[in-house]
Amino acid sequence: VVTGLELHPLLRRGIEVRSRHVGIERPQALLRLVPENPEALLALGNRHVVSALQFDRELVVQLCRLAAGIEIQPALLHMPLTGKILITAFYEPSTRTRLSFESAWHRLGGDILSITDPATTGMAKGESLADVAEMFSNYSDVVVLRDRDAASVYSMLETLRVPIINAGNGIDEHPTQALADLYAIFKWRPDLATDTPGQPIRVGIIGNPAKMRTVRSLLHLLSMFAAVIEEVVVINGDDDVFGEGQRDALAQRGLRLRVEPGLRNNLPALDVVYINSIAWIGDTFERLTQAHRLTADSPFKPGAIVLHPLARGDELDVSLDDTAHNWYFSQARGATFVRMALLTSMVERVHRVADVRPPS
Amino acid sequence: VVTGLELHPLLRRGIEVRSRHVGIERPQALLRLVPENPEALLALGNRHVVSALQFDRELVVQLCRLAAGIEIQPALLHMPLTGKILITAFYEPSTRTRLSFESAWHRLGGDILSITDPATTGMAKGESLADVAEMFSNYSDVVVLRDRDAASVYSMLETLRVPIINAGNGIDEHPTQALADLYAIFKWRPDLATDTPGQPIRVGIIGNPAKMRTVRSLLHLLSMFAAVIEEVVVINGDDDVFGEGQRDALAQRGLRLRVEPGLRNNLPALDVVYINSIAWIGDTFERLTQAHRLTADSPFKPGAIVLHPLARGDELDVSLDDTAHNWYFSQARGATFVRMALLTSMVERVHRVADVRPPS
Amino acid sequence: VVTGLELHPLLRRGIEVRSRHVGIERPQALLRLVPENPEALLALGNRHVVSALQFDRELVVQLCRLAAGIEIQPALLHMPLTGKILITAFYEPSTRTRLSFESAWHRLGGDILSITDPATTGMAKGESLADVAEMFSNYSDVVVLRDRDAASVYSMLETLRVPIINAGNGIDEHPTQALADLYAIFKWRPDLATDTPGQPIRVGIIGNPAKMRTVRSLLHLLSMFAAVIEEVVVINGDDDVFGEGQRDALAQRGLRLRVEPGLRNNLPALDVVYINSIAWIGDTFERLTQAHRLTADSPFKPGAIVLHPLARGDELDVSLDDTAHNWYFSQARGATFVRMALLTSMVERVHRVADVRPPS
C-alpha cells in the first residue's frame, strides 16, 4: 500500500458524502409533523439526567423535535452555551459517547474540561465521590459521567450543585443513548411521535435487558410509547434475561414483551431491529449474543431498519452498510443533535433555540 | 440502590444550592473595605509565578480584591483572554488544581492545551526541559506546570518566552494554593487585608512545613502579614519539622512560630485551623499527621474556620461539612476566582477587568 | 537550588525574548518577494492531506506565503474557524506535533476534541478504523491522525466524510513537518520560492530516507524544487538507505542525490543541514546516525543553516543554539503558522485570510 513512490488512488479524488447514510434527510418530516412545545423542555432546566425513567412521552418527542431542527440547520444556532463549561469524566473507556457529548457542547459554543483517565485524578489519592462532586460544582456548569460502578453517579447527586448526565453507569442505564435510539426511530417514522400514528411497529432487541445498560434505558423509553408498539421481541437464548422485577415494571406501563431464542424465524416480522453484543461487567466487558449476527442476507422485513448503539463487532456485518436497512449510521450521527437538544434544555437555553423551524 | 424499576428519590427533586457553603456571600465585604489599586497588579505583567516569595503584601491583597470582584459578578467579565492559549502540563496526578486552572482560563475566554500524562509526550523520547520550554513558548501564552521534581520549573525558566505558573513542584512550593488560602481568610476577616485591622489572629497549621509545598508557600505569604498574626502554631509531633534555615527566614520577616505536638489542647486558641496530611516524596505521597483528625466534636474556638488545601482523607471528617467551621468549601471555590485574577494580571489584561466594583 | 529562603535569581528579572531566534523577522521578505496567488490554495479545499506527493510547487510556495503573513500579523486573523471542530487522534506519543496542531487550530478560533491514549477509546473494544472514521465524520470538521501503522490513515480514507491530515504514519510520511521544513528554508532564502532564484543550494540530510517519515516527506517536497537544489547529500554510513524504488522516483523528478558516509568532510559544502536521529519502528523507536553529531565547532559553511524536525537528542548540541546556524528554533516556531495556513485552506476559509499583506 505504502510505496513512497506515487500517490495512493484514494487521494486522487475528493471527499464524498456517501449516499448510504439513509435518514439524514428525514429530520425535516419530523419537524413538520410534530407541533413545537418548548414548555415541555423547561422541565429539564437545572435537573440531573440519570435515568430514562425521568423522561415522559412529550419530553422525548420535543427533545427529538429540537434535535431535528438542529440537524437541519445547525448554522442557525448562535452558540447558546458560550461561556459555559462542561466536565466530561470518563472513568471507563469510551470514544463514541465522549466525543459525541464534547462535539455537541462545542457546537453549542461551550468549553470543556476532560478527564479520560482516573489515574490522573485526585481519586487516585482516595478522594470521595461526594468531594469530587463538590469540586466539579465549582469548576463547571454541567458534568457528564461514565463509571463502571452503577452507584457512582448516585453518590455524586448528594453534593452536586450543577446538573449531571449519566453517560453509562455499569449495567444500569445510559439514558442519552436511548434518546438517540428514539430519535432515529422518529426520523424513520415521524408519525409515531404524533397524536395520529400509523401502523404500530414491532421492535426486536437482540441483547440482554438485565445486563446491558443501553437496552435497559431503551426499554424505559419504549414503555412510554407502548401505544404505538405492537410488541417488543427480545431475541435471546437464555431463559432469564430480565432483572428482578424489570419485566413486570415494563408490562405495567403497557409494553408487550416476548422473549424468543431464534433470530432468523423472528426477523421477518420485525420493523426495528436493535442489536448490541457488549455488556459491561465490572472492569471488563462480555460479548453476548454472539450466536446472532445480522448481514445483508438476513431475512429482513422490507423497510425494516437496523439500530446499533455502540462500537460494532462481528454481530453487525459491514455488508449491511450499503443497504436501506442501515439506520445505525443515522442513529450515531443523530446522537450529537439529540444531546445538543438535551444540553440546551438542561442549561436553560431553550429560549435561544426554540424558534428553530423548518424552512417555509 | 439501582433497581431499574422506579425513579431514585434523589432524582425527584431539583438541584439545591446548599446553605452550608458559608462564605460565598462574603467577597462583597472584602471588595468594600479594600480600596482598588490595580497598579499593584501590573507588577505581574509578563512575569513568571514560581514562588510565593515573589508576592508582597499589597499584591496579595489586590489579587484577593480582584478575585472578590469576579466572584460577585462573574458575568461582568467580557472574556479578557479570548484568543489566548494556556498549556497545562501536569506530570503528577491532579484533578483539583488542573480543573481549577482550566476552569479559570476558560471563564476568562481562553483556549487550553492539556498534557495529563508524561508518557504521551516527547519527554518520553528524552527531550530536555529546556527544549520543552522552548516549544511551549511557540504554542501558548501561559504555561501551568506540576512536576514531582522541584527543579523542573527552574530548568524551564531559562528558555521560556511566556510566563509559567508553578502549580506544585515536588515538596517545594504551590504559590497559587497559598493565594487561595489567603483569599479564604480575607473573605472571613476582610479587616485583615486593610490598614485598620481588628484583633490579630492565631493560625494553626496541622502539617509539615519541611515536606509540604502547600504549607511552605502559605508560610511565605503569612510572613507578609505578620502584623495581623499573633502566632502560627505548627501542630506536629516531630522535633524537626522545618527545612534548613526555613524557620529563621520566616522569623526574620516577623512571623511568630511555635511547634506543638498536641492538637486538642491547642485547638481552643486557634482562629484559623489549616490541615493537610499529604506530602509528595518523589513518585508517591506520604500521609502525615494521621494522628490528628478534625471532627464536628473537636474543641474549636467559637467562630474558628477550618481550611484544607487538597483532596481530603480521614484527617477531615465529613461531620464538619455542615458546621460554620467549614470554610474549606469556600476556599476550594475561591481558588478559581483567585486564579482568574492572577492569570488576568499575568497576561496584562487587568485594564479590562479593573473596573469591577461592588454594586452601588 | 530550592531553598525556600530567598527568591531564585531567575525570578528577579522579567521574561526575555531571546535574540538567538534568528529568522523570526524573515517572513516579511518572503511575503514581499512572492506574489499572492490564493487560487493555488483552493485545491486543498475539503481534501485529505496524507502524502507530501499531493502538493505541487506553487501550492507549497503559497502555503508558506500565507504562513508568513500569519507569522507577521497574527492579530489580523479574525478567527476564521470559529465553530469548527478538530479531532486530534494521537495513537503514538507526541507533544510537539499535537500541540502545534492544537495551537494552530485554537489560534484560528476552532475547538478541539483530543485523543491521546488509544486505551481510552472504543478501539480497545475492537472497533474498526473504518467505523472510527465514520464516527469522527459525525463529530468533527477535520481529523489529525498519528498512528504507528502506516496503513491506518489509508483505512480511514474509505469512510471519512471530513478531511484528515496525516501527522505521521509509521515510517511512511509526515507531510506537514516537511512543509514546516520548507517554510524555514524559504524564510532563510525567499528567492528560492520565486521565479528568479539566486544561487542553487546544497542540502545535507543526516538521516535515513527509508526509515524516517520526516525525511521521506521532505524529499518529496525537495523534488518539487529540484531546479534550485544543486544536490541533496544523504549522510549515512549504511549502503542501502533508500526504500525500494524511492531513489529512482526522486531522481526521475529531477532531484540530484548522493549518499556519503562522512559528516565532517561534507559539512563545509552544505547550505542546509537537516539532522534527525529518530526512526519509528513498530511500537518503539531507534536512534540512528548516532555517529553524527553537530556542535558549534563543526566545520559549517559560513551562513549555513541547521534544521531538526523533532525533539532533539545528543545529535544536536546545545552549543549551536546561540549561533547563527540555529534555524531549528525558527523551524519549530514556524510549524504552527504553516499548519494554520494549511488548515485554513482545507476548511475553505482562505477568502477570510487571503488579504493578509505586508504592512505598506
Short mmCIF file of C-alpha atoms in Angstrom, two decimals, chain B residues 46-51 53-54 82-83 85 87 91 111-117 119-128 131 134-141 150-151 154 157-164 169 172-173 216 220 244-247 249 253, chain C residues 1-8 10-18 20-21 24 79 92-100 102-104 106-107 109-112 116-117 146 213 278 280 285 287 310-313 318 321 329 332-337 339:
data_model
loop_
_atom_site.label_atom_id
_atom_site.label_comp_id
_atom_site.label_asym_id
_atom_site.label_seq_id
_atom_site.Cartn_x
_atom_site.Cartn_y
_atom_site.Cartn_z
CA ASN B 46 4.52 39.03 31.76
CA ARG B 47 6.24 37.60 34.83
CA HIS B 48 6.62 34.01 35.99
CA VAL B 49 4.89 32.90 39.20
CA VAL B 50 7.02 30.18 40.77
CA SER B 51 7.40 31.09 44.44
CA LEU B 53 8.21 34.87 47.82
CA GLN B 54 7.62 36.82 44.63
CA THR B 82 -10.14 35.48 24.14
CA GLY B 83 -7.62 34.12 21.64
CA ILE B 85 -3.77 29.79 24.85
CA ILE B 87 -0.78 24.90 28.35
CA TYR B 91 3.29 15.45 35.20
CA ASP B 111 -8.34 28.07 25.00
CA ILE B 112 -6.31 25.24 26.52
CA LEU B 113 -3.82 22.57 25.51
CA SER B 114 -3.71 19.83 28.18
CA ILE B 115 -0.94 17.38 28.99
CA THR B 116 -2.04 14.94 31.67
CA ASP B 117 0.29 12.04 31.05
CA ALA B 119 4.09 9.08 28.73
CA THR B 120 2.23 10.69 25.83
CA THR B 121 4.83 13.40 25.35
CA GLY B 122 8.14 13.86 23.62
CA MET B 123 9.81 13.75 27.01
CA ALA B 124 9.36 10.01 26.70
CA LYS B 125 11.86 10.31 23.85
CA GLY B 126 14.34 12.12 26.08
CA GLU B 127 13.62 15.75 25.24
CA SER B 128 15.16 18.18 27.72
CA ASP B 131 13.65 22.29 24.83
CA GLU B 134 11.27 26.49 24.05
CA MET B 135 8.46 24.58 22.34
CA PHE B 136 5.79 25.62 24.87
CA SER B 137 6.76 29.23 24.13
CA ASN B 138 5.78 28.72 20.50
CA TYR B 139 2.40 27.21 21.23
CA SER B 140 0.99 29.10 24.20
CA ASP B 141 0.66 32.39 26.08
CA ALA B 150 11.26 20.63 42.44
CA ALA B 151 13.95 21.66 39.94
CA TYR B 154 13.55 26.24 37.25
CA LEU B 157 12.82 29.33 33.17
CA GLU B 158 16.00 29.69 31.14
CA THR B 159 14.35 29.18 27.79
CA LEU B 160 10.71 30.11 28.35
CA ARG B 161 9.47 33.17 26.49
CA VAL B 162 5.98 33.06 28.03
CA PRO B 163 5.07 33.19 31.73
CA ILE B 164 4.94 29.94 33.71
CA ASN B 169 6.98 21.38 42.29
CA ASP B 172 8.95 22.96 47.34
CA GLU B 173 6.06 25.33 46.62
CA ARG B 216 5.72 26.17 52.63
CA HIS B 220 5.75 32.65 52.90
CA GLU B 244 17.19 24.08 56.82
CA GLY B 245 17.04 27.82 57.55
CA GLN B 246 13.27 27.91 56.94
CA ARG B 247 12.27 28.85 60.47
CA ALA B 249 13.90 33.11 57.45
CA ARG B 253 10.26 38.52 58.37
CA VAL C 1 18.58 25.28 44.00
CA VAL C 2 15.42 25.15 46.06
CA THR C 3 15.95 26.67 49.46
CA GLY C 4 12.61 28.12 50.44
CA LEU C 5 14.59 31.00 51.93
CA GLU C 6 15.07 33.52 49.18
CA LEU C 7 13.99 34.27 45.67
CA HIS C 8 15.71 32.38 42.89
CA LEU C 10 15.91 33.72 37.56
CA LEU C 11 12.75 35.11 39.15
CA ARG C 12 14.25 38.53 39.80
CA ARG C 13 14.13 39.59 36.16
CA GLY C 14 11.41 39.72 33.51
CA ILE C 15 10.97 37.34 30.62
CA GLU C 16 13.35 37.92 27.74
CA VAL C 17 12.57 37.39 24.13
CA ARG C 18 15.89 35.92 23.23
CA ARG C 20 19.06 33.82 19.19
CA HIS C 21 15.82 33.15 17.38
CA ILE C 24 11.69 35.24 13.22
CA MET C 79 -10.89 33.57 13.92
CA GLU C 92 1.68 7.28 19.30
CA PRO C 93 3.49 9.51 21.83
CA SER C 94 3.83 13.13 20.74
CA THR C 95 3.93 16.57 22.25
CA ARG C 96 5.43 18.78 19.61
CA THR C 97 3.18 17.86 16.70
CA ARG C 98 -0.02 17.56 18.69
CA LEU C 99 0.49 20.86 20.49
CA SER C 100 1.49 22.57 17.28
CA GLU C 102 -3.88 22.24 18.51
CA SER C 103 -2.29 25.66 18.97
CA ALA C 104 -2.78 26.37 15.25
CA HIS C 106 -7.19 27.34 18.51
CA ARG C 107 -5.45 30.43 17.07
CA GLY C 109 -10.77 30.14 16.55
CA GLY C 110 -11.78 26.48 16.48
CA ASP C 111 -12.48 23.91 19.20
CA ILE C 112 -10.73 20.57 19.73
CA THR C 116 -4.04 10.94 23.44
CA ASP C 117 -4.36 7.38 24.59
CA ARG C 146 -0.83 9.90 14.17
CA ARG C 213 8.96 9.58 7.73
CA ILE C 278 14.79 9.05 15.47
CA TRP C 280 9.91 4.75 14.48
CA PHE C 285 11.94 3.96 18.03
CA ARG C 287 18.21 6.21 17.37
CA LEU C 310 11.85 16.58 16.17
CA ALA C 311 12.62 16.53 19.85
CA ARG C 312 16.39 16.57 19.85
CA GLY C 313 18.78 14.13 21.41
CA VAL C 318 23.01 22.93 22.65
CA ASP C 321 21.59 27.22 19.99
CA PHE C 329 14.04 27.08 16.60
CA ALA C 332 9.73 24.74 15.17
CA ARG C 333 8.08 28.10 15.66
CA GLY C 334 7.06 28.33 12.01
CA ALA C 335 5.41 24.90 12.10
CA THR C 336 2.39 26.40 13.81
CA PHE C 337 1.97 29.12 11.19
CA ARG C 339 -0.27 24.48 9.82
#
